[in-house]
C-alpha cells in the first residue's frame, strides 16, 4: 500500500476512503513537523486540507512528492510556483461545488437585503408586539456586479437573473461569449451597481482588490458580498465604512484570518456573517471528498489526473 500525508482533518467519508486506499500519515497530529516530514520523506502523495500553507520549504523536505490533492477549488494554500519548479502536480475540486456556493451567495444577498437574521432576532426578542420591523430593500430590479465571472460566478449570475436583477461583471479579461456587460475597471463597476459579489481566487493577484476606493464607490446604498477569500478585501476599511454608513451593507462568508475577525462585525445590524460555509452541504462536501481521493488514486494507478491545476 502507498503512503499519503494528510495535512489536516477533513470529511469523515474522505478520510475513510483514504484509509481504504492508502497508508495515511496524519501530519496535524505530529508535535514535531520537521521530524514527521523527515520520517515520511519517501512519500509520493499528499492530501491537503485547509490547514497551513504548503510552500517550497515543505516540498523540499519531501523530495519524492509527486502529487498534492487539495480539498477545495481554491488552491491559495499551496505555493503553485514552487510545485511547478519541483514537477509536483496539484489537483483541486472544481465544479462539484458551484451550485452550493452560488446558493449561499443568493442566501447572503437575500439575508442582507431583507435583514432576515436581524428580523429573526427582533421576533425572538419579543419586539414585534411593540411595532413592526422597519421596511427593507429588495433584490428585484437591482444590479449586481460579479467580481470573478468564473465557474461559480456564472452560477451566481444565472440565479440573479432569476431574481430579476441586471448582471454585469469584472475580471482580468472580457469573456466574449458571455451576454453580460463587462467593466474593465472595478471602481467604475462598483459605482454603477447595487451589489458587488466577489468570487475570485485568493492567489491570482487579488489581495486587496476590493479596496477602500472600491467600497466607497459602492457607497451607502451599496452592499458587498464576499465568497472568494477574505484577503481580497480591505477588511479594516470595510468595517470602518460599514460603521459610518458609507458602505450600506455586507454579507460575508470569508475573512482575512479565519476563523478570527474583529468582534465589531458582530455588533453591526447591516452585516450578515457566515463561517466559510459556501460549499458546506452534505451532498457537495461528499462530492468534493470523492474527487479529492480519486485524483490521488488516479495518479497512483497511472491514470491522468481528473482535475489538475498544475
Ligand atoms: P474560476 O472558475 O477560476 O473563476 C475565477 C474567476 O476570477 C475568473 O472569472 C477570473 O477571470 C477571475 N479572476 C481571477 N483573478 C482575478 C483578478 N486578479 N482580478 C479580477 N478577476 C480575477 O474559479 P471558481 O471555481 O469559480 O472559484 C473561485 C474562488 O471561489 C475560489 O478560488 C475560492 O477562493 C472561492 N471559493 C469559496 C468557497 C466558499 O466556501 N466561500 C467555495 C468555493 C470556492 P479572469 O481570469 O478573466 O480574471
Ligand atoms: C472549502 C473553499 O470550505 O473550495 C474552496 O475553495 O473555500 C471551500 O469549498 C475549503 O476548501 C476547505 O474546506
mmCIF file of N, CA and C in Angstrom, residues 60-161:
data_model
loop_
_atom_site.group_PDB
_atom_site.id
_atom_site.type_symbol
_atom_site.label_atom_id
_atom_site.label_comp_id
_atom_site.label_asym_id
_atom_site.label_seq_id
_atom_site.Cartn_x
_atom_site.Cartn_y
_atom_site.Cartn_z
ATOM 1 N N UNK A 60 10.479 20.762 -0.216
ATOM 2 C CA UNK A 60 11.885 20.350 -0.221
ATOM 3 C C UNK A 60 12.154 19.214 0.757
ATOM 4 N N UNK A 61 11.326 19.151 1.788
ATOM 5 C CA UNK A 61 11.520 18.074 2.781
ATOM 6 C C UNK A 61 10.889 16.757 2.309
ATOM 7 N N UNK A 62 10.175 16.831 1.185
ATOM 8 C CA UNK A 62 9.528 15.628 0.639
ATOM 9 C C UNK A 62 9.987 15.443 -0.815
ATOM 10 N N UNK A 63 11.232 15.065 -1.017
ATOM 11 C CA UNK A 63 11.786 15.044 -2.376
ATOM 12 C C UNK A 63 11.118 14.048 -3.326
ATOM 13 N N UNK A 64 10.385 13.080 -2.767
ATOM 14 C CA UNK A 64 9.721 12.094 -3.639
ATOM 15 C C UNK A 64 8.296 12.507 -3.995
ATOM 16 N N UNK A 65 7.851 13.668 -3.468
ATOM 17 C CA UNK A 65 6.454 14.079 -3.645
ATOM 18 C C UNK A 65 6.107 14.254 -5.128
ATOM 19 N N UNK A 66 5.013 13.619 -5.561
ATOM 20 C CA UNK A 66 4.596 13.702 -6.966
ATOM 21 C C UNK A 66 3.299 14.463 -7.146
ATOM 22 N N UNK A 67 2.401 14.344 -6.169
ATOM 23 C CA UNK A 67 1.104 14.985 -6.357
ATOM 24 C C UNK A 67 0.523 15.456 -5.021
ATOM 25 N N UNK A 68 -0.070 16.659 -5.076
ATOM 26 C CA UNK A 68 -0.792 17.195 -3.908
ATOM 27 C C UNK A 68 -2.247 17.348 -4.330
ATOM 28 N N UNK A 69 -3.124 16.642 -3.645
ATOM 29 C CA UNK A 69 -4.552 16.774 -3.931
ATOM 30 C C UNK A 69 -5.163 17.706 -2.899
ATOM 31 N N UNK A 70 -5.771 18.797 -3.373
ATOM 32 C CA UNK A 70 -6.326 19.811 -2.474
ATOM 33 C C UNK A 70 -7.829 19.620 -2.288
ATOM 34 N N UNK A 71 -8.268 19.657 -1.037
ATOM 35 C CA UNK A 71 -9.707 19.586 -0.737
ATOM 36 C C UNK A 71 -10.269 20.998 -0.865
ATOM 37 N N UNK A 72 -10.868 21.298 -1.992
ATOM 38 C CA UNK A 72 -11.382 22.642 -2.258
ATOM 39 C C UNK A 72 -10.911 23.085 -3.628
ATOM 40 N N UNK A 73 -11.638 24.041 -4.215
ATOM 41 C CA UNK A 73 -11.243 24.538 -5.538
ATOM 42 C C UNK A 73 -10.140 25.587 -5.410
ATOM 43 N N UNK A 74 -10.182 26.380 -4.352
ATOM 44 C CA UNK A 74 -9.170 27.425 -4.146
ATOM 45 C C UNK A 74 -7.867 26.801 -3.685
ATOM 46 N N UNK A 75 -6.801 27.069 -4.425
ATOM 47 C CA UNK A 75 -5.509 26.440 -4.097
ATOM 48 C C UNK A 75 -4.526 27.471 -3.537
ATOM 49 N N UNK A 76 -5.071 28.502 -2.906
ATOM 50 C CA UNK A 76 -4.209 29.546 -2.354
ATOM 51 C C UNK A 76 -3.375 29.056 -1.172
ATOM 52 N N UNK A 77 -3.685 27.883 -0.635
ATOM 53 C CA UNK A 77 -2.881 27.327 0.462
ATOM 54 C C UNK A 77 -1.643 26.601 -0.033
ATOM 55 N N UNK A 78 -1.482 26.507 -1.351
ATOM 56 C CA UNK A 78 -0.353 25.763 -1.918
ATOM 57 C C UNK A 78 0.448 26.702 -2.809
ATOM 58 N N UNK A 79 1.761 26.707 -2.644
ATOM 59 C CA UNK A 79 2.609 27.537 -3.498
ATOM 60 C C UNK A 79 2.751 26.829 -4.857
ATOM 61 N N UNK A 80 1.957 27.288 -5.820
ATOM 62 C CA UNK A 80 1.902 26.601 -7.123
ATOM 63 C C UNK A 80 3.206 26.758 -7.900
ATOM 64 N N UNK A 81 3.825 27.916 -7.729
ATOM 65 C CA UNK A 81 5.095 28.148 -8.442
ATOM 66 C C UNK A 81 6.165 27.170 -7.933
ATOM 67 N N UNK A 82 6.192 26.999 -6.616
ATOM 68 C CA UNK A 82 7.154 26.060 -6.026
ATOM 69 C C UNK A 82 6.852 24.638 -6.495
ATOM 70 N N UNK A 83 5.573 24.305 -6.599
ATOM 71 C CA UNK A 83 5.189 22.964 -7.055
ATOM 72 C C UNK A 83 5.654 22.746 -8.499
ATOM 73 N N UNK A 84 5.377 23.749 -9.341
ATOM 74 C CA UNK A 84 5.789 23.661 -10.751
ATOM 75 C C UNK A 84 7.285 23.445 -10.864
ATOM 76 N N UNK A 85 8.038 24.219 -10.075
ATOM 77 C CA UNK A 85 9.500 24.161 -10.145
ATOM 78 C C UNK A 85 10.030 22.787 -9.744
ATOM 79 N N UNK A 86 9.243 22.050 -8.973
ATOM 80 C CA UNK A 86 9.688 20.728 -8.495
ATOM 81 C C UNK A 86 8.971 19.589 -9.218
ATOM 82 N N UNK A 87 8.238 19.922 -10.278
ATOM 83 C CA UNK A 87 7.465 18.920 -11.026
ATOM 84 C C UNK A 87 6.454 18.184 -10.164
ATOM 85 N N UNK A 88 5.897 18.906 -9.203
ATOM 86 C CA UNK A 88 4.860 18.303 -8.362
ATOM 87 C C UNK A 88 3.511 18.719 -8.943
ATOM 88 N N UNK A 89 2.657 17.744 -9.186
ATOM 89 C CA UNK A 89 1.325 18.050 -9.712
ATOM 90 C C UNK A 89 0.391 18.444 -8.564
ATOM 91 N N UNK A 90 -0.558 19.327 -8.886
ATOM 92 C CA UNK A 90 -1.531 19.784 -7.879
ATOM 93 C C UNK A 90 -2.936 19.622 -8.468
ATOM 94 N N UNK A 91 -3.851 19.093 -7.665
ATOM 95 C CA UNK A 91 -5.239 18.967 -8.125
ATOM 96 C C UNK A 91 -6.161 19.687 -7.145
ATOM 97 N N UNK A 92 -7.384 19.979 -7.597
ATOM 98 C CA UNK A 92 -8.378 20.629 -6.722
ATOM 99 C C UNK A 92 -9.758 19.998 -6.947
ATOM 100 N N UNK A 93 -10.797 20.627 -6.436
ATOM 101 C CA UNK A 93 -12.150 20.044 -6.561
ATOM 102 C C UNK A 93 -13.127 21.051 -7.186
ATOM 103 N N UNK A 94 -12.910 21.390 -8.475
ATOM 104 C CA UNK A 94 -13.785 22.379 -9.114
ATOM 105 C C UNK A 94 -15.150 21.796 -9.508
ATOM 106 N N UNK A 95 -16.038 22.670 -9.910
ATOM 107 C CA UNK A 95 -17.362 22.360 -10.489
ATOM 108 C C UNK A 95 -18.352 21.738 -9.516
ATOM 109 N N UNK A 96 -17.948 20.697 -8.786
ATOM 110 C CA UNK A 96 -18.931 19.981 -7.949
ATOM 111 C C UNK A 96 -19.515 20.871 -6.853
ATOM 112 N N UNK A 97 -18.843 21.995 -6.581
ATOM 113 C CA UNK A 97 -19.332 22.880 -5.518
ATOM 114 C C UNK A 97 -20.012 24.141 -6.038
ATOM 115 N N UNK A 98 -20.069 24.300 -7.363
ATOM 116 C CA UNK A 98 -20.600 25.557 -7.923
ATOM 117 C C UNK A 98 -21.990 25.903 -7.390
ATOM 118 N N UNK A 99 -22.894 24.910 -7.428
ATOM 119 C CA UNK A 99 -24.285 25.198 -7.046
ATOM 120 C C UNK A 99 -24.385 25.579 -5.575
ATOM 121 N N UNK A 100 -23.686 24.852 -4.726
ATOM 122 C CA UNK A 100 -23.788 25.135 -3.283
ATOM 123 C C UNK A 100 -23.270 26.541 -2.970
ATOM 124 N N UNK A 101 -22.163 26.917 -3.597
ATOM 125 C CA UNK A 101 -21.596 28.245 -3.307
ATOM 126 C C UNK A 101 -22.513 29.337 -3.870
ATOM 127 N N UNK A 102 -23.033 29.093 -5.072
ATOM 128 C CA UNK A 102 -23.946 30.081 -5.675
ATOM 129 C C UNK A 102 -25.209 30.227 -4.831
ATOM 130 N N UNK A 103 -25.689 29.115 -4.307
ATOM 131 C CA UNK A 103 -26.874 29.186 -3.428
ATOM 132 C C UNK A 103 -26.595 30.064 -2.224
ATOM 133 N N UNK A 104 -25.430 29.874 -1.624
ATOM 134 C CA UNK A 104 -25.142 30.690 -0.430
ATOM 135 C C UNK A 104 -24.982 32.158 -0.809
ATOM 136 N N UNK A 105 -24.458 32.416 -2.000
ATOM 137 C CA UNK A 105 -24.333 33.811 -2.443
ATOM 138 C C UNK A 105 -25.711 34.470 -2.442
ATOM 139 N N UNK A 106 -26.681 33.794 -3.048
ATOM 140 C CA UNK A 106 -28.042 34.365 -3.068
ATOM 141 C C UNK A 106 -28.630 34.414 -1.666
ATOM 142 N N UNK A 107 -28.300 33.400 -0.859
ATOM 143 C CA UNK A 107 -28.775 33.394 0.529
ATOM 144 C C UNK A 107 -28.252 34.602 1.286
ATOM 145 N N UNK A 108 -26.975 34.903 1.112
ATOM 146 C CA UNK A 108 -26.387 36.058 1.801
ATOM 147 C C UNK A 108 -26.983 37.361 1.276
ATOM 148 N N UNK A 109 -27.218 37.409 -0.032
ATOM 149 C CA UNK A 109 -27.811 38.624 -0.605
ATOM 150 C C UNK A 109 -29.218 38.843 -0.051
ATOM 151 N N UNK A 110 -30.007 37.769 -0.043
ATOM 152 C CA UNK A 110 -31.372 37.890 0.491
ATOM 153 C C UNK A 110 -31.350 38.250 1.970
ATOM 154 N N UNK A 111 -30.489 37.585 2.720
ATOM 155 C CA UNK A 111 -30.434 37.831 4.169
ATOM 156 C C UNK A 111 -29.970 39.255 4.449
ATOM 157 N N UNK A 112 -29.041 39.739 3.620
ATOM 158 C CA UNK A 112 -28.517 41.085 3.820
ATOM 159 C C UNK A 112 -29.583 42.119 3.486
ATOM 160 N N UNK A 113 -30.246 41.912 2.358
ATOM 161 C CA UNK A 113 -31.172 42.937 1.888
ATOM 162 C C UNK A 113 -32.495 42.898 2.637
ATOM 163 N N UNK A 114 -33.014 41.707 2.931
ATOM 164 C CA UNK A 114 -34.278 41.586 3.654
ATOM 165 C C UNK A 114 -34.057 41.493 5.162
ATOM 166 N N UNK A 115 -32.779 41.588 5.574
ATOM 167 C CA UNK A 115 -32.433 41.616 7.021
ATOM 168 C C UNK A 115 -33.004 40.400 7.759
ATOM 169 N N UNK A 116 -32.875 39.237 7.155
ATOM 170 C CA UNK A 116 -33.546 38.047 7.699
ATOM 171 C C UNK A 116 -33.052 37.707 9.114
ATOM 172 N N UNK A 117 -31.723 37.744 9.307
ATOM 173 C CA UNK A 117 -31.191 37.374 10.627
ATOM 174 C C UNK A 117 -31.601 38.401 11.684
ATOM 175 N N UNK A 118 -31.529 39.674 11.322
ATOM 176 C CA UNK A 118 -31.870 40.733 12.280
ATOM 177 C C UNK A 118 -33.369 40.704 12.617
ATOM 178 N N UNK A 119 -34.193 40.435 11.589
ATOM 179 C CA UNK A 119 -35.643 40.363 11.816
ATOM 180 C C UNK A 119 -35.983 39.152 12.692
ATOM 181 N N UNK A 120 -35.261 38.065 12.493
ATOM 182 C CA UNK A 120 -35.459 36.875 13.319
ATOM 183 C C UNK A 120 -35.136 37.207 14.787
ATOM 184 N N UNK A 121 -34.040 37.923 14.989
ATOM 185 C CA UNK A 121 -33.648 38.316 16.354
ATOM 186 C C UNK A 121 -34.701 39.244 16.961
ATOM 187 N N UNK A 122 -35.291 40.079 16.111
ATOM 188 C CA UNK A 122 -36.328 41.033 16.540
ATOM 189 C C UNK A 122 -37.549 40.273 17.091
ATOM 190 N N UNK A 123 -37.956 39.243 16.341
ATOM 191 C CA UNK A 123 -39.109 38.451 16.780
ATOM 192 C C UNK A 123 -38.772 37.708 18.070
ATOM 193 N N UNK A 124 -37.599 37.046 18.083
ATOM 194 C CA UNK A 124 -37.199 36.257 19.259
ATOM 195 C C UNK A 124 -37.047 37.119 20.514
ATOM 196 N N UNK A 125 -36.727 38.389 20.306
ATOM 197 C CA UNK A 125 -36.566 39.287 21.464
ATOM 198 C C UNK A 125 -37.916 39.817 21.950
ATOM 199 N N UNK A 126 -39.005 39.360 21.317
ATOM 200 C CA UNK A 126 -40.351 39.777 21.748
ATOM 201 C C UNK A 126 -40.681 41.204 21.363
ATOM 202 N N UNK A 127 -39.992 41.735 20.319
ATOM 203 C CA UNK A 127 -40.212 43.150 19.969
ATOM 204 C C UNK A 127 -41.391 43.392 19.021
ATOM 205 N N UNK A 128 -41.863 42.342 18.361
ATOM 206 C CA UNK A 128 -42.894 42.532 17.327
ATOM 207 C C UNK A 128 -44.170 43.185 17.872
ATOM 208 N N UNK A 129 -44.694 42.727 19.025
ATOM 209 C CA UNK A 129 -45.925 43.378 19.540
ATOM 210 C C UNK A 129 -45.728 44.872 19.774
ATOM 211 N N UNK A 130 -44.500 45.300 19.937
ATOM 212 C CA UNK A 130 -44.231 46.726 20.168
ATOM 213 C C UNK A 130 -44.181 47.537 18.884
ATOM 214 N N UNK A 131 -44.244 46.901 17.745
ATOM 215 C CA UNK A 131 -44.199 47.637 16.471
ATOM 216 C C UNK A 131 -43.609 46.779 15.376
ATOM 217 N N UNK A 132 -43.962 47.108 14.132
ATOM 218 C CA UNK A 132 -43.467 46.327 13.003
ATOM 219 C C UNK A 132 -41.975 46.570 12.780
ATOM 220 N N UNK A 133 -41.325 45.572 12.219
ATOM 221 C CA UNK A 133 -39.904 45.690 11.859
ATOM 222 C C UNK A 133 -39.785 46.722 10.725
ATOM 223 N N UNK A 134 -38.713 47.529 10.696
ATOM 224 C CA UNK A 134 -38.587 48.545 9.636
ATOM 225 C C UNK A 134 -38.590 47.937 8.228
ATOM 226 N N UNK A 135 -39.019 48.728 7.263
ATOM 227 C CA UNK A 135 -39.040 48.267 5.868
ATOM 228 C C UNK A 135 -37.610 48.044 5.378
ATOM 229 N N UNK A 136 -37.476 47.140 4.411
ATOM 230 C CA UNK A 136 -36.139 46.794 3.893
ATOM 231 C C UNK A 136 -36.091 47.037 2.383
ATOM 232 N N UNK A 137 -34.926 46.822 1.822
ATOM 233 C CA UNK A 137 -34.783 46.841 0.367
ATOM 234 C C UNK A 137 -35.228 45.515 -0.219
ATOM 235 N N UNK A 138 -35.089 45.363 -1.566
ATOM 236 C CA UNK A 138 -35.340 44.065 -2.196
ATOM 237 C C UNK A 138 -34.401 43.886 -3.370
ATOM 238 N N UNK A 139 -34.225 42.641 -3.772
ATOM 239 C CA UNK A 139 -33.274 42.362 -4.861
ATOM 240 C C UNK A 139 -33.845 42.747 -6.225
ATOM 241 N N UNK A 140 -35.133 42.534 -6.416
ATOM 242 C CA UNK A 140 -35.762 42.740 -7.723
ATOM 243 C C UNK A 140 -35.449 44.123 -8.296
ATOM 244 N N UNK A 141 -34.986 44.113 -9.544
ATOM 245 C CA UNK A 141 -34.754 45.383 -10.236
ATOM 246 C C UNK A 141 -33.396 46.012 -9.947
ATOM 247 N N UNK A 142 -32.606 45.389 -9.081
ATOM 248 C CA UNK A 142 -31.291 45.977 -8.775
ATOM 249 C C UNK A 142 -30.217 45.377 -9.690
ATOM 250 N N UNK A 143 -29.032 45.956 -9.628
ATOM 251 C CA UNK A 143 -27.931 45.494 -10.480
ATOM 252 C C UNK A 143 -26.828 44.884 -9.629
ATOM 253 N N UNK A 144 -26.366 43.718 -10.056
ATOM 254 C CA UNK A 144 -25.259 43.060 -9.358
ATOM 255 C C UNK A 144 -24.016 43.075 -10.242
ATOM 256 N N UNK A 145 -22.893 43.430 -9.648
ATOM 257 C CA UNK A 145 -21.609 43.348 -10.338
ATOM 258 C C UNK A 145 -20.868 42.149 -9.782
ATOM 259 N N UNK A 146 -20.582 41.193 -10.648
ATOM 260 C CA UNK A 146 -19.883 39.991 -10.177
ATOM 261 C C UNK A 146 -18.388 40.169 -10.425
ATOM 262 N N UNK A 147 -17.641 40.096 -9.352
ATOM 263 C CA UNK A 147 -16.182 40.154 -9.447
ATOM 264 C C UNK A 147 -15.693 38.717 -9.525
ATOM 265 N N UNK A 148 -15.392 38.266 -10.761
ATOM 266 C CA UNK A 148 -14.970 36.883 -10.967
ATOM 267 C C UNK A 148 -16.082 36.058 -11.581
ATOM 268 N N UNK A 149 -16.315 36.284 -12.892
ATOM 269 C CA UNK A 149 -17.376 35.532 -13.575
ATOM 270 C C UNK A 149 -16.803 34.188 -14.057
ATOM 271 N N UNK A 150 -16.382 33.376 -13.089
ATOM 272 C CA UNK A 150 -15.827 32.057 -13.423
ATOM 273 C C UNK A 150 -16.895 30.991 -13.272
ATOM 274 N N UNK A 151 -16.441 29.795 -12.869
ATOM 275 C CA UNK A 151 -17.389 28.676 -12.759
ATOM 276 C C UNK A 151 -18.496 29.003 -11.762
ATOM 277 N N UNK A 152 -18.116 29.486 -10.593
ATOM 278 C CA UNK A 152 -19.127 29.800 -9.564
ATOM 279 C C UNK A 152 -19.848 31.109 -9.920
ATOM 280 N N UNK A 153 -19.073 32.091 -10.374
ATOM 281 C CA UNK A 153 -19.653 33.389 -10.716
ATOM 282 C C UNK A 153 -20.785 33.259 -11.725
ATOM 283 N N UNK A 154 -20.630 32.363 -12.702
ATOM 284 C CA UNK A 154 -21.686 32.185 -13.722
ATOM 285 C C UNK A 154 -22.952 31.604 -13.105
ATOM 286 N N UNK A 155 -22.785 30.720 -12.142
ATOM 287 C CA UNK A 155 -23.970 30.153 -11.463
ATOM 288 C C UNK A 155 -24.672 31.226 -10.635
ATOM 289 N N UNK A 156 -23.875 32.119 -10.039
ATOM 290 C CA UNK A 156 -24.485 33.226 -9.281
ATOM 291 C C UNK A 156 -25.248 34.129 -10.251
ATOM 292 N N UNK A 157 -24.632 34.406 -11.408
ATOM 293 C CA UNK A 157 -25.263 35.282 -12.403
ATOM 294 C C UNK A 157 -26.625 34.734 -12.822
ATOM 295 N N UNK A 158 -26.689 33.422 -13.096
ATOM 296 C CA UNK A 158 -27.970 32.817 -13.515
ATOM 297 C C UNK A 158 -29.036 32.983 -12.446
ATOM 298 N N UNK A 159 -28.621 32.760 -11.200
ATOM 299 C CA UNK A 159 -29.591 32.875 -10.097
ATOM 300 C C UNK A 159 -30.049 34.322 -9.917
ATOM 301 N N UNK A 160 -29.139 35.263 -10.118
ATOM 302 C CA UNK A 160 -29.525 36.685 -10.004
ATOM 303 C C UNK A 160 -30.521 37.048 -11.101
ATOM 304 N N UNK A 161 -30.325 36.504 -12.296
ATOM 305 C CA UNK A 161 -31.285 36.766 -13.381
ATOM 306 C C UNK A 161 -32.676 36.251 -13.007
#
